[in-house]
């Protein structure tokens, strides 16, 4: 169930991030770079908040989890970029397919690191008296 909730949060977060980006560019007349920063900032906050409360139901220290979430966000992005470059330059794949492959890598790595590192200690399914099922 966590994987499904994580995917749901990812879809919601992506849609909201793009909405902010296009609102900033189209309505507020911001530059594409400033709009992108705003969209990713909003998306980051929404992703952290929903993954903490909805996906993993964590009750751990929010400040520590936020620092960890920022770290895994950066690591997953760098892994995504590395896979993208490898697919395009070393394997000669089409850029679109390479983006899809890299995106799956990002999703899998960020889920695993969120589950087993960011929210592991505070996850609701690991509380005393829990059956272990989510």
mmCIF file of C-alpha atoms in Angstrom:
data_model
loop_
_atom_site.group_PDB
_atom_site.id
_atom_site.type_symbol
_atom_site.label_atom_id
_atom_site.label_comp_id
_atom_site.label_asym_id
_atom_site.label_seq_id
_atom_site.Cartn_x
_atom_site.Cartn_y
_atom_site.Cartn_z
ATOM 1 C CA UNK A 1 0.000 0.000 0.000
ATOM 2 C CA UNK A 2 2.838 2.427 0.730
ATOM 3 C CA UNK A 3 4.089 2.146 -2.832
ATOM 4 C CA UNK A 4 0.628 2.984 -4.195
ATOM 5 C CA UNK A 5 0.254 5.920 -1.806
ATOM 6 C CA UNK A 6 3.763 7.105 -2.735
ATOM 7 C CA UNK A 7 2.866 6.979 -6.438
ATOM 8 C CA UNK A 8 -0.392 8.847 -5.775
ATOM 9 C CA UNK A 9 1.482 11.572 -3.883
ATOM 10 C CA UNK A 10 3.991 11.759 -6.727
ATOM 11 C CA UNK A 11 1.283 12.281 -9.344
ATOM 12 C CA UNK A 12 -0.472 14.886 -7.197
ATOM 13 C CA UNK A 13 2.804 16.619 -6.405
ATOM 14 C CA UNK A 14 3.838 16.699 -10.064
ATOM 15 C CA UNK A 15 0.511 18.168 -11.148
ATOM 16 C CA UNK A 16 0.624 20.820 -8.452
ATOM 17 C CA UNK A 17 4.240 21.675 -9.253
ATOM 18 C CA UNK A 18 3.426 22.202 -12.925
ATOM 19 C CA UNK A 19 0.351 24.245 -12.016
ATOM 20 C CA UNK A 20 2.519 26.569 -9.928
ATOM 21 C CA UNK A 21 5.133 26.794 -12.697
ATOM 22 C CA UNK A 22 2.596 27.726 -15.365
ATOM 23 C CA UNK A 23 0.700 30.080 -13.034
ATOM 24 C CA UNK A 24 3.920 31.917 -12.245
ATOM 25 C CA UNK A 25 4.902 32.162 -15.909
ATOM 26 C CA UNK A 26 1.483 32.865 -17.396
ATOM 27 C CA UNK A 27 -0.227 34.988 -14.750
ATOM 28 C CA UNK A 28 2.575 36.485 -12.675
ATOM 29 C CA UNK A 29 4.878 36.906 -15.694
ATOM 30 C CA UNK A 30 7.842 35.340 -13.896
ATOM 31 C CA UNK A 31 10.791 33.953 -15.807
ATOM 32 C CA UNK A 32 10.832 30.222 -16.573
ATOM 33 C CA UNK A 33 13.705 29.718 -14.107
ATOM 34 C CA UNK A 34 11.995 31.580 -11.245
ATOM 35 C CA UNK A 35 8.739 29.764 -12.029
ATOM 36 C CA UNK A 36 10.525 26.410 -12.024
ATOM 37 C CA UNK A 37 12.112 27.158 -8.656
ATOM 38 C CA UNK A 38 8.724 28.144 -7.214
ATOM 39 C CA UNK A 39 7.042 25.038 -8.612
ATOM 40 C CA UNK A 40 9.694 22.685 -7.291
ATOM 41 C CA UNK A 41 9.725 24.423 -3.902
ATOM 42 C CA UNK A 42 5.957 24.017 -3.543
ATOM 43 C CA UNK A 43 6.198 20.460 -4.817
ATOM 44 C CA UNK A 44 8.968 19.624 -2.367
ATOM 45 C CA UNK A 45 6.952 20.889 0.615
ATOM 46 C CA UNK A 46 3.779 19.111 -0.515
ATOM 47 C CA UNK A 47 5.691 15.900 -1.217
ATOM 48 C CA UNK A 48 7.381 15.907 2.176
ATOM 49 C CA UNK A 49 4.165 16.731 4.024
ATOM 50 C CA UNK A 50 1.994 14.141 2.266
ATOM 51 C CA UNK A 51 4.620 11.403 2.301
ATOM 52 C CA UNK A 52 5.248 11.995 5.990
ATOM 53 C CA UNK A 53 1.591 12.054 7.023
ATOM 54 C CA UNK A 54 -0.213 9.984 4.370
ATOM 55 C CA UNK A 55 2.244 7.580 2.758
ATOM 56 C CA UNK A 56 4.421 6.542 5.702
ATOM 57 C CA UNK A 57 2.324 7.923 8.596
ATOM 58 C CA UNK A 58 5.441 8.992 10.407
ATOM 59 C CA UNK A 59 5.469 10.256 13.951
ATOM 60 C CA UNK A 60 9.219 10.844 14.026
ATOM 61 C CA UNK A 61 10.942 14.199 14.485
ATOM 62 C CA UNK A 62 9.848 16.329 11.517
ATOM 63 C CA UNK A 63 12.999 18.448 11.419
ATOM 64 C CA UNK A 64 15.284 15.413 11.129
ATOM 65 C CA UNK A 65 13.032 13.814 8.539
ATOM 66 C CA UNK A 66 12.959 17.035 6.520
ATOM 67 C CA UNK A 67 16.771 17.139 6.421
ATOM 68 C CA UNK A 68 16.863 13.507 5.352
ATOM 69 C CA UNK A 69 14.165 14.088 2.742
ATOM 70 C CA UNK A 70 16.160 16.941 1.237
ATOM 71 C CA UNK A 71 19.223 14.678 1.089
ATOM 72 C CA UNK A 72 17.424 11.825 -0.645
ATOM 73 C CA UNK A 73 15.741 14.278 -3.023
ATOM 74 C CA UNK A 74 19.208 15.442 -4.091
ATOM 75 C CA UNK A 75 20.603 11.888 -4.282
ATOM 76 C CA UNK A 76 17.671 10.603 -6.309
ATOM 77 C CA UNK A 77 17.924 13.575 -8.659
ATOM 78 C CA UNK A 78 21.652 12.984 -9.188
ATOM 79 C CA UNK A 79 21.007 9.289 -9.840
ATOM 80 C CA UNK A 80 18.258 10.284 -12.284
ATOM 81 C CA UNK A 81 20.652 12.592 -14.086
ATOM 82 C CA UNK A 82 23.374 9.930 -14.205
ATOM 83 C CA UNK A 83 20.981 7.349 -15.691
ATOM 84 C CA UNK A 84 19.760 9.918 -18.206
ATOM 85 C CA UNK A 85 23.283 10.773 -19.343
ATOM 86 C CA UNK A 86 24.246 7.093 -19.489
ATOM 87 C CA UNK A 87 21.181 6.197 -21.550
ATOM 88 C CA UNK A 88 21.609 9.046 -24.018
ATOM 89 C CA UNK A 89 25.374 9.266 -24.383
ATOM 90 C CA UNK A 90 26.651 5.772 -23.652
ATOM 91 C CA UNK A 91 23.726 3.705 -24.915
ATOM 92 C CA UNK A 92 22.465 6.038 -27.647
ATOM 93 C CA UNK A 93 18.837 5.888 -26.539
ATOM 94 C CA UNK A 94 16.286 8.473 -27.622
ATOM 95 C CA UNK A 95 16.013 11.339 -25.124
ATOM 96 C CA UNK A 96 12.330 10.650 -24.430
ATOM 97 C CA UNK A 97 12.904 6.991 -23.589
ATOM 98 C CA UNK A 98 15.938 7.927 -21.547
ATOM 99 C CA UNK A 99 13.794 10.353 -19.512
ATOM 100 C CA UNK A 100 11.254 7.594 -18.814
ATOM 101 C CA UNK A 101 13.928 5.116 -17.733
ATOM 102 C CA UNK A 102 15.627 7.736 -15.549
ATOM 103 C CA UNK A 103 12.252 8.692 -14.065
ATOM 104 C CA UNK A 104 11.576 5.097 -13.002
ATOM 105 C CA UNK A 105 15.006 5.022 -11.406
ATOM 106 C CA UNK A 106 14.264 8.239 -9.537
ATOM 107 C CA UNK A 107 10.913 6.904 -8.351
ATOM 108 C CA UNK A 108 12.318 3.580 -7.135
ATOM 109 C CA UNK A 109 15.325 5.070 -5.389
ATOM 110 C CA UNK A 110 13.383 7.885 -3.747
ATOM 111 C CA UNK A 111 10.709 5.451 -2.527
ATOM 112 C CA UNK A 112 13.249 3.040 -1.050
ATOM 113 C CA UNK A 113 15.247 5.805 0.628
ATOM 114 C CA UNK A 114 12.078 7.440 1.961
ATOM 115 C CA UNK A 115 10.808 4.162 3.381
ATOM 116 C CA UNK A 116 14.039 2.833 4.826
ATOM 117 C CA UNK A 117 15.896 6.019 5.723
ATOM 118 C CA UNK A 118 13.802 9.186 5.904
ATOM 119 C CA UNK A 119 10.679 7.882 7.616
ATOM 120 C CA UNK A 120 11.895 4.492 8.905
ATOM 121 C CA UNK A 121 12.117 5.326 12.595
ATOM 122 C CA UNK A 122 8.852 7.249 12.824
ATOM 123 C CA UNK A 123 6.685 5.174 10.505
ATOM 124 C CA UNK A 124 3.239 4.440 11.893
ATOM 125 C CA UNK A 125 3.368 0.788 10.819
ATOM 126 C CA UNK A 126 6.325 0.204 13.128
ATOM 127 C CA UNK A 127 4.619 1.539 16.265
ATOM 128 C CA UNK A 128 4.226 -0.741 19.266
ATOM 129 C CA UNK A 129 1.112 -2.845 19.015
ATOM 130 C CA UNK A 130 0.984 -2.593 15.247
ATOM 131 C CA UNK A 131 0.321 -5.701 13.217
ATOM 132 C CA UNK A 132 2.966 -4.670 10.741
ATOM 133 C CA UNK A 133 0.435 -4.295 7.924
ATOM 134 C CA UNK A 134 -0.410 -1.003 6.346
#
